[in-house]
PDB file of C-alpha atoms in Angstrom:
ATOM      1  CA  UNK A   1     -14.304  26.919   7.029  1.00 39.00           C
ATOM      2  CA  UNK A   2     -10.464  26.196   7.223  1.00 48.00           C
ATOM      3  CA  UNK A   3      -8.382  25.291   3.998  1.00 50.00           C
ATOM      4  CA  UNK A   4      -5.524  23.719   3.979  1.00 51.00           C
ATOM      5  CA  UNK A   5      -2.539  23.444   1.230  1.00 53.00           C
ATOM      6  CA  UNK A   6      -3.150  20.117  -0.807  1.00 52.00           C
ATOM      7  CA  UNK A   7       1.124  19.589   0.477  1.00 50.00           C
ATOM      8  CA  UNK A   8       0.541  19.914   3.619  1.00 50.00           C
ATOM      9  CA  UNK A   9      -2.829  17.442   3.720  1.00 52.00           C
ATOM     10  CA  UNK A  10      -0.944  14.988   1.402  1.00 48.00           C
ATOM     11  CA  UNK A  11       1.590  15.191   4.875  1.00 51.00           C
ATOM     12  CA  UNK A  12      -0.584  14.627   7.049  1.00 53.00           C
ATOM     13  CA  UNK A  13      -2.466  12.383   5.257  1.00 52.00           C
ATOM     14  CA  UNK A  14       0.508   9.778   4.881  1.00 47.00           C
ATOM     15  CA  UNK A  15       1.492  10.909   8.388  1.00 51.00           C
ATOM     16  CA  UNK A  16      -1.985   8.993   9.427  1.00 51.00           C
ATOM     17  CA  UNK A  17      -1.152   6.014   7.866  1.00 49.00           C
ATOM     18  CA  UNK A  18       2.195   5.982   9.289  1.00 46.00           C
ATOM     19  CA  UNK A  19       0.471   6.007  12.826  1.00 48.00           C
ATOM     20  CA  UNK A  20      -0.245   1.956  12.718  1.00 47.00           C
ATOM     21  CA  UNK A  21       1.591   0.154  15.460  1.00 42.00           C
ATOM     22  CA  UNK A  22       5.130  -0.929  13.122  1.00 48.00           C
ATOM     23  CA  UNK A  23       3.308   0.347   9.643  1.00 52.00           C
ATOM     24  CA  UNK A  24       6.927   1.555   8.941  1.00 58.00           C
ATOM     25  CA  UNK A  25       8.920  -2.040   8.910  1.00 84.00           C
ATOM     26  CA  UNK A  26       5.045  -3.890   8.272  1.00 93.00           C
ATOM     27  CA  UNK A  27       4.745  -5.074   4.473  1.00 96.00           C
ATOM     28  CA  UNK A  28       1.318  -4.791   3.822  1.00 94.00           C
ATOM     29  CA  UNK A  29      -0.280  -7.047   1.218  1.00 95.00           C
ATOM     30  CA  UNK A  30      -2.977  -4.537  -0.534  1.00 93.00           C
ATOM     31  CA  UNK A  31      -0.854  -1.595   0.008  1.00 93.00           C
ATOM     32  CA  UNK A  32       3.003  -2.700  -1.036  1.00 96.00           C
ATOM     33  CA  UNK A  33       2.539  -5.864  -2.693  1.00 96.00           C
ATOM     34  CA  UNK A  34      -0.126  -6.908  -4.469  1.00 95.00           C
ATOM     35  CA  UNK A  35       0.744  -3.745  -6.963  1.00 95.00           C
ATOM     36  CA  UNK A  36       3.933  -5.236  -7.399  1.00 97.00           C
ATOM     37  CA  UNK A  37       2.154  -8.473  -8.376  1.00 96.00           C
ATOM     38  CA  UNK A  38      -0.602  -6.737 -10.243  1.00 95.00           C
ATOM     39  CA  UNK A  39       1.962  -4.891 -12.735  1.00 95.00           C
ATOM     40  CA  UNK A  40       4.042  -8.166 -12.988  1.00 95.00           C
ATOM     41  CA  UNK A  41       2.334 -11.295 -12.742  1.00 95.00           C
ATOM     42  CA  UNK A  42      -0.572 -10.932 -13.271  1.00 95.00           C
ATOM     43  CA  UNK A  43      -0.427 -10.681 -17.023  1.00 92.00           C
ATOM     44  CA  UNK A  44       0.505 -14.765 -17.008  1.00 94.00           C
ATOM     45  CA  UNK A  45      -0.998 -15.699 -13.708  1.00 94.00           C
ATOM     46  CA  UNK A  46      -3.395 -13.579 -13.088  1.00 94.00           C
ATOM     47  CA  UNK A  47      -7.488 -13.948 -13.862  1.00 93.00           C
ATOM     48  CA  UNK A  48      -7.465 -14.464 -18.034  1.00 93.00           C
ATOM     49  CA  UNK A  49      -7.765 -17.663 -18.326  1.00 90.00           C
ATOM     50  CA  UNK A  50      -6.449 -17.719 -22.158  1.00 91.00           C
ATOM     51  CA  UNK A  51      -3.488 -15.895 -21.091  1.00 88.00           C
ATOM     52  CA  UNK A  52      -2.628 -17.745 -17.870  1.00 91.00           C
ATOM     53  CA  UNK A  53       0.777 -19.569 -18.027  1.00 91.00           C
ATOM     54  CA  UNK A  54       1.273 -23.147 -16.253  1.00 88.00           C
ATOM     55  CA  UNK A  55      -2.165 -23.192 -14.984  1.00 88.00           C
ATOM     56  CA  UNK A  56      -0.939 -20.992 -11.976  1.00 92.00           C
ATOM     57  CA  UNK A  57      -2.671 -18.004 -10.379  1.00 94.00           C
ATOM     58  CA  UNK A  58      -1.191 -14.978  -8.210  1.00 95.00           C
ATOM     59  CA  UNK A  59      -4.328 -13.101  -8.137  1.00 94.00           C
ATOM     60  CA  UNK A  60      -6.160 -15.569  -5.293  1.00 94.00           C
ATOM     61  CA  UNK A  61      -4.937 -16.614  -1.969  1.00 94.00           C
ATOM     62  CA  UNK A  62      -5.881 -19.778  -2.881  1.00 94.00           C
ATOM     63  CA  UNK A  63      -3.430 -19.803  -6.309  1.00 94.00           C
ATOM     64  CA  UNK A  64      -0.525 -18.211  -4.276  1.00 95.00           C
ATOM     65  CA  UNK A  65      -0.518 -20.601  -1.868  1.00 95.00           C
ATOM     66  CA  UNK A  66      -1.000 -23.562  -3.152  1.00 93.00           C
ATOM     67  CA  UNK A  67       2.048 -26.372  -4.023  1.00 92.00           C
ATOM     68  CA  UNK A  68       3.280 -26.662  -7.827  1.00 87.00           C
ATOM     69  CA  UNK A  69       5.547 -29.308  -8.199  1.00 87.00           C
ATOM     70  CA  UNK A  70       5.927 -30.572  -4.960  1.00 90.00           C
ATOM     71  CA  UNK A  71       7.066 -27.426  -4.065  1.00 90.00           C
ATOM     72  CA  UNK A  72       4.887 -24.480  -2.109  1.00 94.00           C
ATOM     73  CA  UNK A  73       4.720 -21.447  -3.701  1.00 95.00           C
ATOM     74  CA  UNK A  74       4.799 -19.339  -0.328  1.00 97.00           C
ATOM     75  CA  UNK A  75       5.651 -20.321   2.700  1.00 96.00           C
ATOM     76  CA  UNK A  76       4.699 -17.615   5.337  1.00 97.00           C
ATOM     77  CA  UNK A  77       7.318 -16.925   7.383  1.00 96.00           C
ATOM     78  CA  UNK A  78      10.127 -18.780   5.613  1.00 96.00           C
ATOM     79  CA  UNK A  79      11.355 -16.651   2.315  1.00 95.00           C
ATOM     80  CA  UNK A  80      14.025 -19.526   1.897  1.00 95.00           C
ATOM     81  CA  UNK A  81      11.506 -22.026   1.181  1.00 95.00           C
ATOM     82  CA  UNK A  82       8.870 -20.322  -1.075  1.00 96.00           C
ATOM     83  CA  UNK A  83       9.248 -20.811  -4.890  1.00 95.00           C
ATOM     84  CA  UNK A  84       7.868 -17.529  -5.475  1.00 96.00           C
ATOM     85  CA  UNK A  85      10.941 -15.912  -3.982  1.00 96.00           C
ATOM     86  CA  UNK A  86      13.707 -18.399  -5.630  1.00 96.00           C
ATOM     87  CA  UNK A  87      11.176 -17.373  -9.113  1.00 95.00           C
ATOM     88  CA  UNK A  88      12.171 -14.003  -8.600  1.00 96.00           C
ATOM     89  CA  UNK A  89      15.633 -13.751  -6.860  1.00 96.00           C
ATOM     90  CA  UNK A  90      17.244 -16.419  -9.245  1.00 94.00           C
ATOM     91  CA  UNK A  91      19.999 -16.117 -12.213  1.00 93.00           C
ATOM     92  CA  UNK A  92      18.660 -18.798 -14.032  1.00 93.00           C
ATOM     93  CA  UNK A  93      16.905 -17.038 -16.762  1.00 90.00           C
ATOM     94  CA  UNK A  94      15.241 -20.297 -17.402  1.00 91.00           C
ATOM     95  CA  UNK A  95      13.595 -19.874 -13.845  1.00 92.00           C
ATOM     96  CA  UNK A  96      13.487 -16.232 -13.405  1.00 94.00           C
ATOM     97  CA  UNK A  97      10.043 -14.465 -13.184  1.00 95.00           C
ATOM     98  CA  UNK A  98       8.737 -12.334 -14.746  1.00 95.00           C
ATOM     99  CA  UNK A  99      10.598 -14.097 -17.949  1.00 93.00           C
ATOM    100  CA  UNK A 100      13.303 -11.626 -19.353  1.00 91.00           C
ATOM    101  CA  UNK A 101      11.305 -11.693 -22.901  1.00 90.00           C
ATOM    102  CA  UNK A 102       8.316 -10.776 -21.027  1.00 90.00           C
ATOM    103  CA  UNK A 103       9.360  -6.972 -20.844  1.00 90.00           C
ATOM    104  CA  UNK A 104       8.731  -6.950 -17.334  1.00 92.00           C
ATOM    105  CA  UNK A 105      11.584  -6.951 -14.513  1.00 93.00           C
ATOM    106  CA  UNK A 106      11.541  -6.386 -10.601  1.00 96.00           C
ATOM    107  CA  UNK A 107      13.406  -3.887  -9.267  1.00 96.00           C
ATOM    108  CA  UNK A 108      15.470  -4.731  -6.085  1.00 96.00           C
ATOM    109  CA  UNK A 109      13.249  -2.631  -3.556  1.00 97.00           C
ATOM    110  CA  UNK A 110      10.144  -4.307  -5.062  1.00 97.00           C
ATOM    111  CA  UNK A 111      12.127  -7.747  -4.274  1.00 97.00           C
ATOM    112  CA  UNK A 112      13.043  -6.947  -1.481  1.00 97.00           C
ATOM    113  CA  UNK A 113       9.113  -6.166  -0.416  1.00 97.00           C
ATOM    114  CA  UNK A 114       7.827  -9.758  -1.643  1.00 97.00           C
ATOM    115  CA  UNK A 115      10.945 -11.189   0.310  1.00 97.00           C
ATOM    116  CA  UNK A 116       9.780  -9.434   3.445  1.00 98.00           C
ATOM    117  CA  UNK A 117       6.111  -9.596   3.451  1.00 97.00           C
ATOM    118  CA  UNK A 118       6.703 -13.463   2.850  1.00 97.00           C
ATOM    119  CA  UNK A 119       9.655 -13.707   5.860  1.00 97.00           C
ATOM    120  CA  UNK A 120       6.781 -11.797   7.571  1.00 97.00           C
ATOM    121  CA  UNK A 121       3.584 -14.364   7.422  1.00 97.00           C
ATOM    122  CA  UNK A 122       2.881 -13.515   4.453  1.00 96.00           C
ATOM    123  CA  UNK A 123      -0.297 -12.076   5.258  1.00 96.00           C
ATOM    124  CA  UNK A 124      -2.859 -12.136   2.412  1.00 94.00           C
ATOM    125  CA  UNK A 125      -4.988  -8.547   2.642  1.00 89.00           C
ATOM    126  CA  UNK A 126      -7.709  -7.251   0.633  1.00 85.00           C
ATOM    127  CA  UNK A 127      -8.005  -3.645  -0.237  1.00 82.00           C
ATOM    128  CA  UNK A 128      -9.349  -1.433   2.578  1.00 81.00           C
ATOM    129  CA  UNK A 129     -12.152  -0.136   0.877  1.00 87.00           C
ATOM    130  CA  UNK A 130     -13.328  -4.053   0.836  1.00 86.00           C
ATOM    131  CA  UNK A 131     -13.113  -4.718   4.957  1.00 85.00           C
ATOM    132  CA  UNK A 132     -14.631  -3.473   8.002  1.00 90.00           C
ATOM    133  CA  UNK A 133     -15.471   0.022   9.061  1.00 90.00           C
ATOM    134  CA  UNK A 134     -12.904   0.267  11.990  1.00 87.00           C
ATOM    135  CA  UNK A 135     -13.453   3.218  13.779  1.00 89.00           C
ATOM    136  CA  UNK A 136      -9.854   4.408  15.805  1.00 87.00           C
ATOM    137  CA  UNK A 137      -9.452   6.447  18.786  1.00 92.00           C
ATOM    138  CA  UNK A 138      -9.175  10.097  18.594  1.00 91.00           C
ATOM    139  CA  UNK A 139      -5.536  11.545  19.167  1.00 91.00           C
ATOM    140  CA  UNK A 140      -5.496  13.773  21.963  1.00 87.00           C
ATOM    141  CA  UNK A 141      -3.692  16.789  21.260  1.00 84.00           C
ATOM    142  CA  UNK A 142      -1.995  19.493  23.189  1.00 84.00           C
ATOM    143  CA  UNK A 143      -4.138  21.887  22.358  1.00 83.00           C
ATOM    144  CA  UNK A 144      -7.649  22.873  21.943  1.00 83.00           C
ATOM    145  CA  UNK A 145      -7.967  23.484  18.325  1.00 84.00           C
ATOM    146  CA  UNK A 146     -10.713  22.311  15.786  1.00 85.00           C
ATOM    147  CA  UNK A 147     -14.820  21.337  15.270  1.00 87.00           C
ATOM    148  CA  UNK A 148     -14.691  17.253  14.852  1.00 91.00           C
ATOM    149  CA  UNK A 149     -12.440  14.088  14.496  1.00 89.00           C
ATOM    150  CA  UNK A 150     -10.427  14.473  11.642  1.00 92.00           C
ATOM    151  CA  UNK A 151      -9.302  17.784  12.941  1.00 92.00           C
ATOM    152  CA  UNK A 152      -7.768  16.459  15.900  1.00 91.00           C
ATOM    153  CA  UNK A 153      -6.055  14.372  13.350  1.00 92.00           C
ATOM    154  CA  UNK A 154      -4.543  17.163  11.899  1.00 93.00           C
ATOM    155  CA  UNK A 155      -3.740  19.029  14.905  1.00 93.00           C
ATOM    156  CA  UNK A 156      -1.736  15.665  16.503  1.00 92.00           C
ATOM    157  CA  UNK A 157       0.543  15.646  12.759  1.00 93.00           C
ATOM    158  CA  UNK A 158       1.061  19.797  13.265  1.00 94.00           C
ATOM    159  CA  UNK A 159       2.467  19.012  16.573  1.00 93.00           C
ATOM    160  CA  UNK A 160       4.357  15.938  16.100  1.00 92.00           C
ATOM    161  CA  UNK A 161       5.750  18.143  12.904  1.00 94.00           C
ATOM    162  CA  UNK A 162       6.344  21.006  15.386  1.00 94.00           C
ATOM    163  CA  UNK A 163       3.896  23.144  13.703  1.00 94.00           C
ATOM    164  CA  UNK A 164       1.038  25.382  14.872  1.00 91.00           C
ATOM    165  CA  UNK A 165      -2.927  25.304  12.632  1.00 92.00           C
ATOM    166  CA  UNK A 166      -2.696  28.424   9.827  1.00 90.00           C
ATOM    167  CA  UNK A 167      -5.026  31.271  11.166  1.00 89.00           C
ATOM    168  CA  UNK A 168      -8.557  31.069   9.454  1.00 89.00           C
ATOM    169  CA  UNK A 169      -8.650  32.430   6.430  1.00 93.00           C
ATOM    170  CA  UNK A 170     -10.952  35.715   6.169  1.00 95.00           C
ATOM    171  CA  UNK A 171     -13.724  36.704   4.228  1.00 97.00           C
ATOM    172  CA  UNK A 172     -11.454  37.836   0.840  1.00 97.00           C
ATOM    173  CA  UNK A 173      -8.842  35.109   0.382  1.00 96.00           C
ATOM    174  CA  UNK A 174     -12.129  32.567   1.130  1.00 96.00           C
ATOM    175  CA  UNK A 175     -14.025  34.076  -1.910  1.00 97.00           C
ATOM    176  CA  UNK A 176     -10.879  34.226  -4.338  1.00 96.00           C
ATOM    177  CA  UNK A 177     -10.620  30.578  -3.597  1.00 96.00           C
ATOM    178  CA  UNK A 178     -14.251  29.659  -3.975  1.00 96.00           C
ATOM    179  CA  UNK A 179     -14.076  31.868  -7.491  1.00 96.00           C
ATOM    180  CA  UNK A 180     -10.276  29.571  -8.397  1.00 96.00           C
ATOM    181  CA  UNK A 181     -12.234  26.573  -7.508  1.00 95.00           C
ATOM    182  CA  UNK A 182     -14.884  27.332 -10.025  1.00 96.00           C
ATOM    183  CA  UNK A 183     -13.418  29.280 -12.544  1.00 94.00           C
ATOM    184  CA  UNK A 184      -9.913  27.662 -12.374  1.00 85.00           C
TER     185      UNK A 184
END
């Protein structure tokens, strides 16, 4: 059985997601924004209907979307046009969102992530535990190392890290961390 540190899976754990075609510069919706919405908005436009302000929803595609006003809330692909970005970019504290007595305030990166995944397409994403089982290719590493998938995984972040697999642990330091496990 081979352990690994819990630093060095957290690595290669975000290493994985990082291995999407553009996941770097990509905003995703479930990942990056909808927290952003979740810890803002949702509190006046979000699913409580006795709480909901101007009879508008964030939580839904179809609330985010839709036209208040005469003016859309989102435009994919065109940040300059959506009122959800004016909302939140604006000096008018009569506009600005969240409200400035609401004790909730965007920072600039979070912002700056809306602005994006808008400019973007503004692609509306559920939560990956929700969607398809997609199963990916298997990296093919240098080396010969491991017994199944994930470990070739592993092996392709050690080398694209410039590292070589720890030696498997013996007999002794596998016991002492069975007995830490239990006993803590």
């Amino acid at each position: 059985m081979r352990f690994i540190s819990i630093r060095l899976f957290a690595g290669i754990a975000l290493g994985l997601l990082s291995l999407q075609v553009g996941a770097a510069d990509r905003v995703d919706f479930a990942r990056d924004v909808q927290p952003i919405l979740s810890d803002a908005c949702y509190h006046c436009h979000g699913p409580d209907e006795q709480g909901r302000k101007a009879k508008l929803r964030v939580d839904t595609k179809e609330g985010a979307f839709k036209v208040v006003d005469g003016k859309p809330l989102i435009v994919p692909g065109k940040a300059g046009e959506s009122e959800l970005v004016r909302r939140i970019t604006t000096n008018d504290e009569d506009d600005l969102m969240p409200p400035p007595d609401s004790n909730r305030k965007l920072t600039a990166k979070q912002v700056e992530t809306i602005r994006r995944w808008v400019e973007q397409g503004a692609e509306w994403g559920e939560h990956w535990a929700f969607g398809p089982i997609v199963r990916r290719d298997l990296p093919k590493p240098r080396t010969a190392w491991g017994r199944n998938g994930t470990d070739a995984f592993v092996l392709a972040r050690l080398e694209k890290e410039r590292l070589a697999p720890a030696d498997e642990a013996g007999r002794a330091a596998l016991i002492r961390r069975v007995t830490l496990d239990l006993t803590g």
